[in-house]
mmCIF file with all atom_site columns, C-alpha atoms in Angstrom:
data_model
loop_
_atom_site.group_PDB
_atom_site.id
_atom_site.type_symbol
_atom_site.label_atom_id
_atom_site.label_alt_id
_atom_site.label_comp_id
_atom_site.label_asym_id
_atom_site.label_entity_id
_atom_site.label_seq_id
_atom_site.pdbx_PDB_ins_code
_atom_site.Cartn_x
_atom_site.Cartn_y
_atom_site.Cartn_z
_atom_site.occupancy
_atom_site.B_iso_or_equiv
_atom_site.pdbx_formal_charge
_atom_site.auth_seq_id
_atom_site.auth_comp_id
_atom_site.auth_asym_id
_atom_site.auth_atom_id
_atom_site.pdbx_PDB_model_num
ATOM 1  C CA . MET M 1 1  ? 75.165 85.725 179.726 1.00 0.00 ? 1148 MET M CA 1
ATOM 2  C CA . LEU M 1 2  ? 74.852 82.011 180.380 1.00 0.00 ? 1149 LEU M CA 1
ATOM 3  C CA . ALA M 1 3  ? 71.442 82.004 178.666 1.00 0.00 ? 1150 ALA M CA 1
ATOM 4  C CA . CYS M 1 4  ? 72.931 83.556 175.507 1.00 0.00 ? 1151 CYS M CA 1
ATOM 5  C CA . LEU M 1 5  ? 75.704 80.963 175.409 1.00 0.00 ? 1152 LEU M CA 1
ATOM 6  C CA . THR M 1 6  ? 73.174 78.167 175.898 1.00 0.00 ? 1153 THR M CA 1
ATOM 7  C CA . VAL M 1 7  ? 70.973 79.457 173.050 1.00 0.00 ? 1154 VAL M CA 1
ATOM 8  C CA . GLY M 1 8  ? 74.001 79.789 170.778 1.00 0.00 ? 1155 GLY M CA 1
ATOM 9  C CA . ALA M 1 9  ? 75.145 76.267 171.594 1.00 0.00 ? 1156 ALA M CA 1
ATOM 10 C CA . LEU M 1 10 ? 71.679 74.830 170.969 1.00 0.00 ? 1157 LEU M CA 1
ATOM 11 C CA . LEU M 1 11 ? 71.352 76.638 167.629 1.00 0.00 ? 1158 LEU M CA 1
ATOM 12 C CA . GLY M 1 12 ? 74.768 75.357 166.576 1.00 0.00 ? 1159 GLY M CA 1
ATOM 13 C CA . LEU M 1 13 ? 73.807 71.832 167.581 1.00 0.00 ? 1160 LEU M CA 1
ATOM 14 C CA . ALA M 1 14 ? 70.531 72.101 165.684 1.00 0.00 ? 1161 ALA M CA 1
ATOM 15 C CA . ALA M 1 15 ? 72.433 73.125 162.541 1.00 0.00 ? 1162 ALA M CA 1
ATOM 16 C CA . LEU M 1 16 ? 74.465 69.923 162.826 1.00 0.00 ? 1163 LEU M CA 1
ATOM 17 C CA . VAL M 1 17 ? 71.514 67.624 163.506 1.00 0.00 ? 1164 VAL M CA 1
ATOM 18 C CA . LEU M 1 18 ? 68.745 68.972 161.256 1.00 0.00 ? 1165 LEU M CA 1
ATOM 19 C CA . PRO M 1 19 ? 68.903 68.057 157.567 1.00 0.00 ? 1166 PRO M CA 1
ATOM 20 C CA . PRO M 1 20 ? 69.139 70.924 155.085 1.00 0.00 ? 1167 PRO M CA 1
ATOM 21 C CA . PRO M 1 21 ? 65.878 71.983 153.435 1.00 0.00 ? 1168 PRO M CA 1
ATOM 22 C CA . PRO M 1 22 ? 65.212 70.306 150.083 1.00 0.00 ? 1169 PRO M CA 1
ATOM 23 C CA . ALA M 1 23 ? 66.297 72.230 147.026 1.00 0.00 ? 1170 ALA M CA 1
ATOM 24 C CA . ALA M 1 24 ? 63.470 73.849 145.098 1.00 0.00 ? 1171 ALA M CA 1
ATOM 25 C CA . PRO M 1 25 ? 62.913 72.263 141.689 1.00 0.00 ? 1172 PRO M CA 1
ATOM 26 C CA . ALA M 1 26 ? 64.042 74.472 138.823 1.00 0.00 ? 1173 ALA M CA 1
ATOM 27 C CA . ASP M 1 27 ? 60.870 73.946 136.811 1.00 0.00 ? 1174 ASP M CA 1
ATOM 28 C CA . ARG M 1 28 ? 57.951 74.000 139.250 1.00 0.00 ? 1175 ARG M CA 1
ATOM 29 C CA . GLY M 1 29 ? 54.949 72.558 137.468 1.00 0.00 ? 1176 GLY M CA 1
ATOM 30 C CA . GLY M 1 30 ? 56.449 73.203 134.033 1.00 0.00 ? 1177 GLY M CA 1
ATOM 31 C CA . PRO M 1 31 ? 55.619 69.798 132.547 1.00 0.00 ? 1178 PRO M CA 1
ATOM 32 C CA . ILE M 1 32 ? 52.107 69.903 133.981 1.00 0.00 ? 1179 ILE M CA 1
ATOM 33 C CA . ARG M 1 33 ? 51.540 73.424 132.671 1.00 0.00 ? 1180 ARG M CA 1
ATOM 34 C CA . ARG M 1 34 ? 52.775 72.378 129.209 1.00 0.00 ? 1181 ARG M CA 1
ATOM 35 C CA . PHE M 1 35 ? 50.424 69.395 129.240 1.00 0.00 ? 1182 PHE M CA 1
ATOM 36 C CA . TYR M 1 36 ? 47.391 71.512 130.173 1.00 0.00 ? 1183 TYR M CA 1
ATOM 37 C CA . ALA M 1 37 ? 48.369 74.233 127.675 1.00 0.00 ? 1184 ALA M CA 1
ATOM 38 C CA . GLY M 1 38 ? 48.633 71.625 124.918 1.00 0.00 ? 1185 GLY M CA 1
ATOM 39 C CA . ALA M 1 39 ? 45.336 70.003 125.891 1.00 0.00 ? 1186 ALA M CA 1
ATOM 40 C CA . ASN M 1 40 ? 43.580 73.381 126.001 1.00 0.00 ? 1187 ASN M CA 1
ATOM 41 C CA . GLU M 1 41 ? 45.043 74.322 122.625 1.00 0.00 ? 1188 GLU M CA 1
ATOM 42 C CA . LEU M 1 42 ? 43.654 71.096 121.223 1.00 0.00 ? 1189 LEU M CA 1
ATOM 43 C CA . LEU M 1 43 ? 40.288 71.743 122.881 1.00 0.00 ? 1190 LEU M CA 1
ATOM 44 C CA . ALA M 1 44 ? 40.216 75.131 121.143 1.00 0.00 ? 1191 ALA M CA 1
ATOM 45 C CA . GLY M 1 45 ? 40.625 73.377 117.788 1.00 0.00 ? 1192 GLY M CA 1
ATOM 46 C CA . GLY M 1 46 ? 44.400 73.671 117.525 1.00 0.00 ? 1193 GLY M CA 1
ATOM 47 C CA . ASP M 1 47 ? 47.091 71.276 116.457 1.00 0.00 ? 1194 ASP M CA 1
ATOM 48 C CA . PRO M 1 48 ? 47.827 68.238 118.663 1.00 0.00 ? 1195 PRO M CA 1
ATOM 49 C CA . ALA M 1 49 ? 51.574 68.893 118.358 1.00 0.00 ? 1196 ALA M CA 1
ATOM 50 C CA . ALA M 1 50 ? 51.717 70.964 121.574 1.00 0.00 ? 1197 ALA M CA 1
ATOM 51 C CA . LEU M 1 51 ? 50.080 68.194 123.591 1.00 0.00 ? 1198 LEU M CA 1
ATOM 52 C CA . GLU M 1 52 ? 52.220 65.508 121.980 1.00 0.00 ? 1199 GLU M CA 1
ATOM 53 C CA . ALA M 1 53 ? 55.355 67.550 122.753 1.00 0.00 ? 1200 ALA M CA 1
ATOM 54 C CA . ALA M 1 54 ? 54.376 67.682 126.436 1.00 0.00 ? 1201 ALA M CA 1
ATOM 55 C CA . VAL M 1 55 ? 54.438 63.898 126.882 1.00 0.00 ? 1202 VAL M CA 1
ATOM 56 C CA . ALA M 1 56 ? 57.194 61.348 126.406 1.00 0.00 ? 1203 ALA M CA 1
ATOM 57 C CA . THR M 1 57 ? 57.746 60.026 122.902 1.00 0.00 ? 1204 THR M CA 1
ATOM 58 C CA . ASP M 1 58 ? 57.500 56.447 124.162 1.00 0.00 ? 1205 ASP M CA 1
ATOM 59 C CA . LEU M 1 59 ? 54.279 57.036 126.140 1.00 0.00 ? 1206 LEU M CA 1
ATOM 60 C CA . VAL M 1 60 ? 52.172 53.932 126.649 1.00 0.00 ? 1207 VAL M CA 1
ATOM 61 C CA . GLU M 1 61 ? 48.863 54.719 128.276 1.00 0.00 ? 1208 GLU M CA 1
ATOM 62 C CA . HIS M 1 62 ? 47.127 52.004 130.247 1.00 0.00 ? 1209 HIS M CA 1
ATOM 63 C CA . ARG M 1 63 ? 43.410 52.246 131.015 1.00 0.00 ? 1210 ARG M CA 1
ATOM 64 C CA . ALA M 1 64 ? 41.260 49.444 132.330 1.00 0.00 ? 1211 ALA M CA 1
ATOM 65 C CA . GLY M 1 65 ? 39.108 47.911 129.621 1.00 0.00 ? 1212 GLY M CA 1
ATOM 66 C CA . PHE M 1 66 ? 40.970 49.592 126.738 1.00 0.00 ? 1213 PHE M CA 1
ATOM 67 C CA . PRO M 1 67 ? 43.974 48.556 124.676 1.00 0.00 ? 1214 PRO M CA 1
ATOM 68 C CA . PRO M 1 68 ? 47.228 50.422 125.416 1.00 0.00 ? 1215 PRO M CA 1
ATOM 69 C CA . GLY M 1 69 ? 47.414 53.818 123.745 1.00 0.00 ? 1216 GLY M CA 1
ATOM 70 C CA . ASP M 1 70 ? 50.189 56.096 122.512 1.00 0.00 ? 1217 ASP M CA 1
ATOM 71 C CA . ARG M 1 71 ? 50.557 59.876 122.198 1.00 0.00 ? 1218 ARG M CA 1
ATOM 72 C CA . ALA M 1 72 ? 48.116 60.023 119.279 1.00 0.00 ? 1219 ALA M CA 1
ATOM 73 C CA . ALA M 1 73 ? 45.476 58.195 121.341 1.00 0.00 ? 1220 ALA M CA 1
ATOM 74 C CA . LEU M 1 74 ? 46.045 60.614 124.216 1.00 0.00 ? 1221 LEU M CA 1
ATOM 75 C CA . ALA M 1 75 ? 45.633 63.578 121.854 1.00 0.00 ? 1222 ALA M CA 1
ATOM 76 C CA . GLY M 1 76 ? 42.382 62.086 120.565 1.00 0.00 ? 1223 GLY M CA 1
ATOM 77 C CA . ARG M 1 77 ? 40.606 62.434 123.897 1.00 0.00 ? 1224 ARG M CA 1
ATOM 78 C CA . PRO M 1 78 ? 40.626 66.251 124.080 1.00 0.00 ? 1225 PRO M CA 1
ATOM 79 C CA . ALA M 1 79 ? 39.423 66.262 120.472 1.00 0.00 ? 1226 ALA M CA 1
ATOM 80 C CA . ASP M 1 80 ? 36.536 64.000 121.505 1.00 0.00 ? 1227 ASP M CA 1
ATOM 81 C CA . LEU M 1 81 ? 35.837 66.248 124.475 1.00 0.00 ? 1228 LEU M CA 1
ATOM 82 C CA . ARG M 1 82 ? 35.773 69.283 122.176 1.00 0.00 ? 1229 ARG M CA 1
ATOM 83 C CA . ARG M 1 83 ? 33.032 67.667 120.082 1.00 0.00 ? 1230 ARG M CA 1
ATOM 84 C CA . GLY M 1 84 ? 30.996 66.948 123.222 1.00 0.00 ? 1231 GLY M CA 1
ATOM 85 C CA . ALA M 1 85 ? 31.628 70.257 125.016 1.00 0.00 ? 1232 ALA M CA 1
ATOM 86 C CA . PRO M 1 86 ? 32.671 73.005 122.589 1.00 0.00 ? 1233 PRO M CA 1
ATOM 87 C CA . GLY M 1 87 ? 34.506 75.844 124.286 1.00 0.00 ? 1234 GLY M CA 1
ATOM 88 C CA . GLY M 1 88 ? 35.562 73.655 127.211 1.00 0.00 ? 1235 GLY M CA 1
ATOM 89 C CA . ARG M 1 89 ? 38.901 74.113 128.973 1.00 0.00 ? 1236 ARG M CA 1
ATOM 90 C CA . LEU M 1 90 ? 40.918 72.098 131.456 1.00 0.00 ? 1237 LEU M CA 1
ATOM 91 C CA . HIS M 1 91 ? 41.952 73.843 134.667 1.00 0.00 ? 1238 HIS M CA 1
#
């Protein structure tokens, strides 16, 4: 009987001390999936609109040795990749 009371007291104390588990994000991987879906659509010869919709309108891309790029510059890279590796996909 004393053991049961001790376990109950310890569990109650743990509930007060331990932080609650983090809330699960509502959209797990959604933005990443949209980006890859848009890039793969562009690789298949589609319209860059899906890729451009997956990134922020004010995107400024910084790469060493290159001038800053915008969404159109980002959409140009999968198109370049398509020319070099037709049928390619990002995973």
